[in-house]
Every structure is written in structure tokens, then in C-alpha cells.
Short mmCIF file of C-alpha atoms in Angstrom, two decimals:
data_model
loop_
_atom_site.label_atom_id
_atom_site.label_comp_id
_atom_site.label_asym_id
_atom_site.label_seq_id
_atom_site.Cartn_x
_atom_site.Cartn_y
_atom_site.Cartn_z
CA VAL A 1 17.96 -15.66 -0.53
CA ILE A 2 18.34 -12.30 1.10
CA LEU A 3 16.85 -10.32 -1.77
CA TYR A 4 13.60 -11.01 0.06
CA MET A 5 14.69 -8.86 2.98
CA SER A 6 15.25 -5.67 1.03
CA SER A 7 11.72 -5.74 -0.39
CA VAL A 8 9.90 -6.36 2.89
CA TYR A 9 9.58 -2.68 3.79
CA ILE A 10 8.08 -1.76 0.40
CA LYS A 11 5.64 -4.67 0.63
CA ARG A 12 4.53 -3.67 4.11
CA LYS A 13 3.89 -0.11 2.99
CA ILE A 14 1.37 -1.29 0.39
CA ILE A 15 -0.55 -3.26 3.03
CA PHE A 16 -2.05 0.01 4.26
CA ILE A 17 -3.27 0.89 0.77
CA ILE A 18 -4.77 -2.57 0.24
CA ILE A 19 -6.49 -2.59 3.63
CA LEU A 20 -7.86 0.95 3.12
CA ILE A 21 -9.32 0.04 -0.26
CA THR A 22 -10.78 -3.17 1.14
CA SER A 23 -12.32 -1.53 4.17
CA ILE A 24 -13.93 1.22 2.08
CA THR A 25 -15.08 -1.09 -0.69
CA CYS A 26 -16.80 -3.54 1.64
CA VAL A 27 -18.80 -1.03 3.63
CA GLY A 28 -21.34 -0.85 0.83
CA CYS A 29 -23.06 -3.45 -1.27
CA SER A 30 -23.53 -6.43 1.00
CA ARG A 31 -24.91 -9.82 0.07
CA ASP A 32 -27.56 -9.18 2.72
CA ASN A 33 -29.01 -6.46 0.48
CA LYS A 34 -30.43 -9.16 -1.86
CA ASN A 35 -30.06 -6.73 -4.77
CA TYR A 36 -28.55 -9.18 -7.23
CA SER A 37 -29.17 -12.51 -8.87
CA TRP A 38 -26.98 -14.98 -10.74
CA THR A 39 -26.65 -16.07 -14.34
CA GLN A 40 -24.73 -19.15 -15.45
CA SER A 41 -24.97 -18.27 -19.14
CA GLU A 42 -22.43 -16.49 -21.32
CA GLN A 43 -24.33 -13.28 -20.67
CA SER A 44 -22.19 -10.58 -19.06
CA SER A 45 -23.09 -9.14 -15.69
CA ILE A 46 -25.71 -6.42 -16.07
CA ILE A 47 -27.08 -3.57 -13.96
CA GLU A 48 -30.34 -1.71 -13.53
CA LEU A 49 -28.96 1.59 -12.31
CA SER A 50 -30.70 3.56 -9.57
CA GLN A 51 -30.88 7.34 -9.22
CA TYR A 52 -27.33 8.70 -9.06
CA GLU A 53 -27.89 12.47 -9.01
CA GLU A 54 -29.01 14.72 -6.15
CA ILE A 55 -28.14 12.11 -3.52
CA GLN A 56 -28.11 13.67 -0.07
CA TYR A 57 -25.16 12.86 2.16
CA SER A 58 -23.31 14.19 5.19
CA PRO A 59 -19.81 15.04 3.98
CA ILE A 60 -16.82 13.78 5.90
CA VAL A 61 -14.43 16.51 6.97
CA THR A 62 -11.45 15.15 8.87
CA THR A 63 -9.97 17.40 11.53
CA ILE A 64 -6.21 17.93 11.59
CA SER A 65 -5.12 17.95 15.22
CA GLU A 66 -2.13 19.63 16.81
CA GLU A 67 -0.72 16.14 17.38
CA ASP A 68 -1.02 15.40 13.64
CA ILE A 69 0.91 18.58 12.86
CA LYS A 70 3.55 17.79 15.46
CA LYS A 71 4.08 14.26 14.09
CA ALA A 72 4.29 15.54 10.52
CA ILE A 73 6.86 18.18 11.49
CA ASP A 74 8.99 15.63 13.34
CA SER A 75 8.78 13.20 10.43
CA LYS A 76 9.91 15.81 7.90
CA LEU A 77 12.74 17.00 10.14
CA PHE A 78 13.95 13.43 10.65
CA SER A 79 13.68 12.49 6.97
CA ALA A 80 15.87 15.44 6.02
CA ALA A 81 18.54 14.69 8.61
CA GLU A 82 21.90 13.72 7.17
CA MET A 83 23.80 10.58 8.08
CA ILE A 84 27.10 11.37 9.79
CA ILE A 85 29.96 8.89 10.12
CA GLU A 86 30.12 7.72 13.73
CA ASP A 87 33.57 8.60 15.07
CA THR A 88 33.01 8.31 18.83
CA ARG A 89 32.62 4.50 19.02
CA SER A 90 33.16 1.39 16.89
CA ASN A 91 30.37 -0.91 18.14
CA VAL A 92 26.91 -1.20 16.58
CA ILE A 93 23.93 -0.17 18.71
CA ASN A 94 20.19 -0.10 18.06
CA GLY A 95 19.21 2.74 15.73
CA ASP A 96 22.56 2.90 13.93
CA SER A 97 22.62 3.06 10.17
CA VAL A 98 25.34 0.74 8.90
CA VAL A 99 26.95 -0.47 5.69
CA VAL A 100 27.38 -4.26 5.54
CA ASP A 101 29.11 -6.80 3.31
CA TYR A 102 27.79 -10.35 3.70
CA ILE A 103 28.01 -13.87 2.29
CA VAL A 104 25.20 -16.44 2.46
CA THR A 105 26.08 -20.14 2.50
CA TYR A 106 24.08 -23.34 2.82
CA GLN A 107 25.74 -26.59 3.80
CA GLY A 108 29.11 -25.11 2.89
CA GLU A 109 28.08 -23.85 -0.55
CA VAL A 110 28.18 -20.10 -1.23
CA LEU A 111 24.76 -18.97 -2.43
CA TYR A 112 24.95 -15.22 -2.44
CA ILE A 113 27.42 -12.37 -1.93
CA ASN A 114 26.30 -8.79 -1.39
CA ASN A 115 28.39 -5.72 -0.65
CA ASP A 116 27.69 -2.17 0.52
CA VAL A 117 24.21 -2.94 1.84
CA LYS A 118 22.78 -0.02 3.83
CA LEU A 119 20.32 -0.69 6.65
CA THR A 120 19.19 0.69 10.00
CA ILE A 121 19.54 -1.58 13.01
CA GLY A 122 16.23 -2.37 14.71
CA GLU A 123 14.05 -0.71 12.08
CA GLY A 124 13.01 -3.92 10.37
CA THR A 125 13.09 -2.41 6.90
CA PHE A 126 15.74 -4.91 5.79
CA ASP A 127 15.11 -7.90 8.05
CA ILE A 128 14.76 -7.63 11.80
CA ASP A 129 16.54 -10.93 12.57
CA PHE A 130 19.45 -9.97 10.33
CA GLU A 131 19.65 -6.54 11.96
CA ARG A 132 19.57 -7.91 15.49
CA SER A 133 22.42 -10.28 14.69
CA LEU A 134 24.65 -7.25 14.04
CA LEU A 135 24.00 -5.65 17.45
CA SER A 136 27.24 -5.10 19.39
CA ALA A 137 29.36 -6.02 16.37
CA GLN A 138 32.54 -4.02 16.03
CA LYS A 139 33.30 -2.07 12.88
CA GLY A 140 35.42 -4.32 10.66
CA GLU A 141 34.62 -7.42 12.74
CA THR A 142 33.34 -10.58 11.02
CA VAL A 143 30.05 -11.81 12.51
CA ILE A 144 28.76 -15.31 11.71
CA PHE A 145 25.17 -16.30 12.45
CA ASP A 146 22.34 -18.57 11.32
CA TYR A 147 19.37 -17.18 9.43
CA LEU A 148 16.00 -18.83 8.84
CA VAL A 149 14.79 -18.26 5.26
CA LYS A 150 11.32 -16.68 5.37
CA ASP A 151 10.60 -16.26 1.65
CA LYS A 152 7.96 -18.90 0.91
CA GLU A 153 8.78 -18.80 -2.80
CA ASN A 154 12.41 -19.70 -2.14
CA ASP A 155 13.56 -23.30 -2.47
CA LEU A 156 15.21 -22.97 0.94
CA TYR A 157 12.05 -21.70 2.67
CA ASN A 158 12.05 -22.60 6.38
CA LYS A 159 15.65 -23.84 6.16
CA THR A 160 18.60 -22.33 7.99
CA VAL A 161 21.45 -20.73 6.08
CA GLN A 162 24.68 -19.31 7.45
CA ILE A 163 25.60 -15.66 7.06
CA GLU A 164 29.05 -14.15 7.39
CA ALA A 165 28.78 -10.36 7.70
CA VAL A 166 31.16 -7.45 8.18
CA VAL A 167 30.05 -3.96 9.21
CA THR A 168 32.23 -1.65 7.12
CA GLN A 169 30.82 1.68 8.28
CA ILE A 170 28.61 3.03 11.07
CA TYR A 171 26.54 6.21 10.74
CA ARG A 172 24.46 8.21 13.15
CA VAL A 173 21.64 10.58 12.32
CA GLU A 174 22.40 14.29 12.38
CA GLU A 175 20.76 15.97 15.35
CA TYR A 176 17.60 17.60 14.04
CA VAL A 177 15.87 20.54 15.65
CA LEU A 178 13.07 22.87 14.64
CA SER A 179 15.04 26.04 14.03
CA ASP A 180 15.43 28.66 11.32
CA GLU A 181 18.95 27.38 10.63
CA TYR A 182 17.87 23.74 10.18
CA VAL A 183 14.84 24.38 7.96
CA SER A 184 16.83 26.86 5.88
CA LYS A 185 19.57 24.28 5.36
CA HIS A 186 17.32 21.35 4.40
CA PHE A 187 14.11 22.81 2.98
CA ASP A 188 15.11 26.09 1.36
CA ILE A 189 12.70 27.86 3.73
CA ASP A 190 13.84 30.87 5.73
CA THR A 191 11.87 30.58 8.97
CA VAL A 192 10.24 28.02 11.25
CA GLU A 193 6.91 29.77 10.76
CA GLU A 194 7.08 29.28 6.98
CA PHE A 195 8.09 25.66 7.46
CA VAL A 196 5.18 24.93 9.80
CA ASP A 197 2.78 26.61 7.37
CA SER A 198 4.07 24.40 4.54
CA VAL A 199 3.55 21.28 6.66
CA VAL A 200 -0.01 22.29 7.50
CA ILE A 201 -0.78 23.01 3.82
CA SER A 202 0.58 19.58 2.88
CA LEU A 203 -1.55 17.90 5.56
CA GLU A 204 -4.63 19.77 4.37
CA LYS A 205 -4.06 18.68 0.77
CA THR A 206 -3.71 15.06 1.85
CA ARG A 207 -6.76 15.36 4.12
CA ASP A 208 -8.87 16.91 1.34
CA ALA A 209 -7.87 14.18 -1.13
CA GLU A 210 -8.67 11.39 1.34
CA ASP A 211 -11.98 12.99 2.36
CA ARG A 212 -12.92 13.36 -1.30
CA VAL A 213 -12.42 9.62 -1.85
CA ARG A 214 -14.41 8.72 1.27
CA ASN A 215 -17.28 11.02 0.31
CA ALA A 216 -17.30 9.69 -3.23
CA TYR A 217 -17.43 6.14 -1.89
CA THR A 218 -20.40 7.11 0.25
CA LEU A 219 -22.27 8.22 -2.86
CA LEU A 220 -21.10 5.24 -4.89
CA ASN A 221 -22.27 2.89 -2.16
CA ASP A 222 -25.68 4.55 -2.13
CA VAL A 223 -26.07 4.00 -5.88
CA CYS A 224 -24.73 0.48 -5.56
CA ASN A 225 -27.09 -0.48 -2.76
CA ASN A 226 -30.14 0.86 -4.58
CA SER A 227 -29.35 -0.64 -7.98
CA THR A 228 -30.11 -4.21 -9.02
CA PHE A 229 -27.69 -6.58 -10.69
CA VAL A 230 -27.47 -9.84 -12.56
CA ILE A 231 -23.98 -11.20 -11.91
CA ASN A 232 -22.29 -13.71 -14.15
CA LYS A 233 -21.16 -16.64 -12.03
CA GLU A 234 -17.91 -17.10 -13.93
CA GLU A 235 -17.00 -13.42 -13.48
CA PHE A 236 -17.77 -13.78 -9.79
CA GLU A 237 -15.47 -16.80 -9.46
CA GLN A 238 -12.65 -15.00 -11.26
CA THR A 239 -13.04 -11.94 -9.04
CA ARG A 240 -13.17 -14.07 -5.92
CA THR A 241 -9.96 -15.82 -6.96
CA PHE A 242 -8.32 -12.40 -7.25
CA VAL A 243 -9.61 -11.44 -3.79
CA LEU A 244 -8.17 -14.62 -2.25
CA SER A 245 -4.87 -14.04 -4.03
CA LYS A 246 -4.70 -10.55 -2.56
CA TYR A 247 -5.13 -11.86 0.98
CA ARG A 248 -2.55 -14.59 0.40
CA ASP A 249 -0.09 -11.88 -0.65
CA ILE A 250 -0.85 -9.89 2.50
CA ALA A 251 -0.48 -12.99 4.67
CA ASN A 252 2.88 -13.67 3.02
CA ILE A 253 4.05 -10.18 3.93
CA TYR A 254 3.20 -11.00 7.54
CA ASP A 255 5.16 -14.28 7.15
CA MET A 256 1.94 -16.21 7.80
CA GLU A 257 -0.13 -18.84 6.08
CA LEU A 258 -3.50 -17.51 4.95
CA SER A 259 -5.38 -19.46 7.64
CA GLU A 260 -3.16 -17.99 10.36
CA TYR A 261 -3.57 -14.46 8.98
CA VAL A 262 -7.36 -14.85 8.86
CA GLU A 263 -7.48 -16.03 12.46
CA LYS A 264 -4.92 -13.70 14.08
CA ILE A 265 -5.13 -10.52 12.02
CA LEU A 266 -8.66 -10.49 10.60
CA ASN A 267 -10.08 -12.23 13.69
CA MET A 268 -12.34 -14.44 11.57
CA ASN A 269 -13.03 -18.14 11.40
CA GLU A 270 -12.88 -19.97 8.07
CA SER A 271 -16.60 -19.70 7.39
CA ASP A 272 -16.73 -15.97 8.12
CA PHE A 273 -13.73 -15.36 5.87
CA GLU A 274 -15.34 -17.31 3.00
CA ASN A 275 -18.46 -15.14 3.29
CA PHE A 276 -16.30 -12.03 3.54
CA CYS A 277 -14.52 -12.90 0.28
CA ASP A 278 -17.87 -13.57 -1.39
CA ASP A 279 -19.08 -10.14 -0.29
CA GLU A 280 -15.96 -8.41 -1.51
CA ALA A 281 -16.06 -10.12 -4.92
CA VAL A 282 -19.72 -9.17 -5.39
CA THR A 283 -19.01 -5.61 -4.27
CA GLN A 284 -16.12 -5.18 -6.70
CA ILE A 285 -18.29 -6.34 -9.61
CA GLN A 286 -21.19 -4.12 -8.56
CA MET A 287 -19.04 -1.00 -8.20
CA LYS A 288 -17.37 -1.65 -11.54
CA LEU A 289 -20.79 -1.91 -13.21
CA VAL A 290 -22.04 1.29 -11.56
CA ILE A 291 -18.97 3.26 -12.66
CA GLU A 292 -19.16 1.95 -16.23
CA GLU A 293 -22.89 2.64 -16.53
CA ILE A 294 -22.65 6.21 -15.21
CA ALA A 295 -19.68 6.88 -17.49
CA GLN A 296 -21.63 5.62 -20.50
CA ARG A 297 -24.77 7.63 -19.70
CA GLU A 298 -22.86 10.85 -19.07
CA ASN A 299 -20.44 10.34 -21.95
CA ILE A 300 -17.44 10.36 -19.63
CA VAL A 301 -14.39 9.34 -21.65
CA ILE A 302 -10.63 9.16 -21.16
CA SER A 303 -8.44 10.67 -23.88
CA GLN A 304 -5.14 9.21 -25.04
CA ASN A 305 -3.40 12.34 -23.80
CA GLU A 306 -4.88 11.84 -20.32
CA LEU A 307 -3.67 8.23 -20.31
CA GLU A 308 -0.16 9.24 -21.33
CA GLU A 309 -0.03 12.04 -18.74
CA CYS A 310 -1.24 9.66 -16.04
CA ALA A 311 1.38 7.07 -16.99
CA LYS A 312 4.07 9.75 -16.96
CA SER A 313 2.99 11.08 -13.55
CA LYS A 314 3.33 7.58 -12.10
CA GLY A 315 6.83 7.16 -13.51
CA TYR A 316 5.95 4.60 -16.18
CA THR A 317 8.15 4.56 -19.26
CA GLU A 318 7.26 3.69 -22.85
CA LEU A 319 9.05 0.38 -22.28
CA ASP A 320 6.79 -0.35 -19.30
CA LEU A 321 3.72 0.25 -21.44
CA LEU A 322 5.07 -2.08 -24.12
CA LYS A 323 6.01 -4.81 -21.64
CA PHE A 324 2.69 -4.67 -19.79
CA PRO A 325 -0.15 -4.26 -22.33
CA THR A 326 -2.81 -4.21 -19.61
CA LEU A 327 -1.23 -1.17 -17.97
CA TYR A 328 -3.14 1.31 -20.14
CA LYS A 329 -6.39 -0.49 -19.32
CA ASP A 330 -5.64 -0.31 -15.59
CA LEU A 331 -4.82 3.39 -15.84
CA GLU A 332 -7.97 4.01 -17.87
CA SER A 333 -10.08 2.31 -15.19
CA GLU A 334 -8.42 4.42 -12.51
CA LEU A 335 -9.02 7.66 -14.40
CA MET A 336 -12.60 6.69 -15.22
CA GLN A 337 -13.31 5.97 -11.56
CA ASP A 338 -11.86 9.34 -10.62
CA LYS A 339 -14.04 11.17 -13.17
CA VAL A 340 -17.17 9.37 -11.99
CA TYR A 341 -16.28 10.39 -8.42
CA ASP A 342 -16.12 14.00 -9.59
CA TYR A 343 -19.48 13.67 -11.31
CA LEU A 344 -21.18 12.14 -8.26
CA LEU A 345 -19.77 14.79 -5.94
CA ALA A 346 -20.72 17.63 -8.29
CA HIS A 347 -24.32 16.37 -8.63
CA SER A 348 -24.98 15.50 -4.96
CA ILE A 349 -26.57 17.49 -2.15
CA LYS A 350 -24.72 18.06 1.11
CA LYS A 351 -26.87 17.83 4.20
#
């Protein structure tokens, strides 16, 4: 039951990636462009590719502000701070990091026992309701409370279970300050000046990578909007199903039904959302066709060594590749897209 809680933080982190990809993808090829037609036959979707070299564009160059640098410094200092056993009090307060043992029961039956669970009170990375129920608890004290199951895939979804928890240890975060002593201790850097320089360099690398993707999308959108397509209806329906599934997953992370997510988060009515999903499905197919056609014309290929290096860089093992046969194909598509981006950027004209 509570396994759901520990994965919430990871799931929420990927929302930003999904939303970024969606927002960039959908700025281009719109159904209003009328640059495609349908085929119901077994014929695959096809493309008549427009000019894709010497496209003029105004490059995006994101400015790194002093506030950005300050936030990045504070984040790195905090992330390096050590957890120190709290020895000045025994009660749990907001912001404490604690170790908890707990038992989950439903109608008197023990469902789950978990020990040595580490979480931070009030952070919401485990489960905010669970965390709040531990506020003011004393170290070693047994706390009993009700918990509403939020995992929609669980048989006990929307039912109330009972939790018996004991806080076995309380930690506080080491005081972190921007000083030569602190950065030398945690980052193997001698001075504050060197530390700040390293943070700025890291921000610039991230900025450059993100700007590169945005600029490449600008060029890809230009090609996409000026090409013409014949889209296979069955491929469209399959892609649209994937798009809907993606938004259902996001809604689930928000603990919402899809209709509620569409209304409250996307600020759309049902009809607008249907059209939006149509647009996104068409756009995904169009961009895929553009990338494949450019790669074929320019003889852009992905070697086996590149695939293996990419898999290794992402932490995939040989067992992963054997268990998930489509993984190589996904990695190949990712690498191919990246190479086409490079080609478009290298053969474009900056205004």
C-alpha cells in the first residue's frame, strides 16, 4: 500500500520533462496548417520534405541571472549538508529528517510492515499526509493514524487503512554556509571563488544544452510546417492513444482523474483537450517523419558502438537490454534525433 508513497517524488520529477517535451513539440505543426491528408489503406505515413538547409532563424540565448546563480549555489550547499542526529529535543517538527518503522493494517489484518524508512517531514517526497501525521511525535513514541490510500491501481484505492508508526531517530541538517571551509570539506574545492565559478560553469553547460534543443526545435518546426504529409489513420490512432495514456499518467501523479486534470491544470474543456490531443498526435508523427527523411537523405546512421555507449551512459545493463528488446530502438531514435538536430543547426543561418 505504502510503496506508492516512496515513488511519488520520482514521478513528480518526470512531470517537468514530459511537460517540457509536450510544450515544445506542440508549438509547431498544427492541424490549422492543413499540410497533411489521411489514408485509410495499409500504406505507411509518407512525407514530401521541404527545404531543410540554410533556414534562417533567431537563436535563443537564455540569460543566467544573479538570482539563478544564487539559487544554484544554495541548492548545492544544501544538498551537500550532512544529517546530524538531533540531540537537543525528542519531538518531531516540520523539516526534520526522521527514520520510521510502521505497520499498515486494514480491518484488523496486517498488510505491510516496513522498517528504517527515511523521510523529511513536510517535504512531500514520501507522502505529505503520512509526514504530517508524525508532527509532534516523540522519538520512540507509537503514533496511530488513519491513511487514505491514493494509489488508483491498488485494490484498496480510496479506502482508509490504519498505520502504526514509531519514529526511531530524528536528524537535523548540518548548518551550511558559503565559506572556504565548507566548500573545501564537501566539494574538494579550496575557495569560495572556485566554487562559485564551478556553479556558473555548470549552469552555462545546462543553459547551452537546453538552448540547443530549443533552437533545433525551431528549425525542425520550420521544416515540419513547410512539408506535406499523408498520415496513416491507424498510426494516428495508435499515437493518439499513447498521448492520452501519457496525460492519464500525469493526472494520476496529481492524484486526479483525467477530466479533473484537464479542467484544473490544463485549463481546457473536453472539446479543447480532444483537439489538443489530435494536434499532438499529428505533430509527433510529422516530426518523426521529418527526422527519418533527413537522416536517410544525409546518410545519418547510428553505430552499434554508439548504441552501447548511450545505454551505458544511462546506466542500463546487459540484462536490461535483454529484458526490454525495444530499448535499443528507443535509444537509436533518441540518438538519431540528436544527430539530425546537429545537422539542422550546422546547416542553418543565424539572423
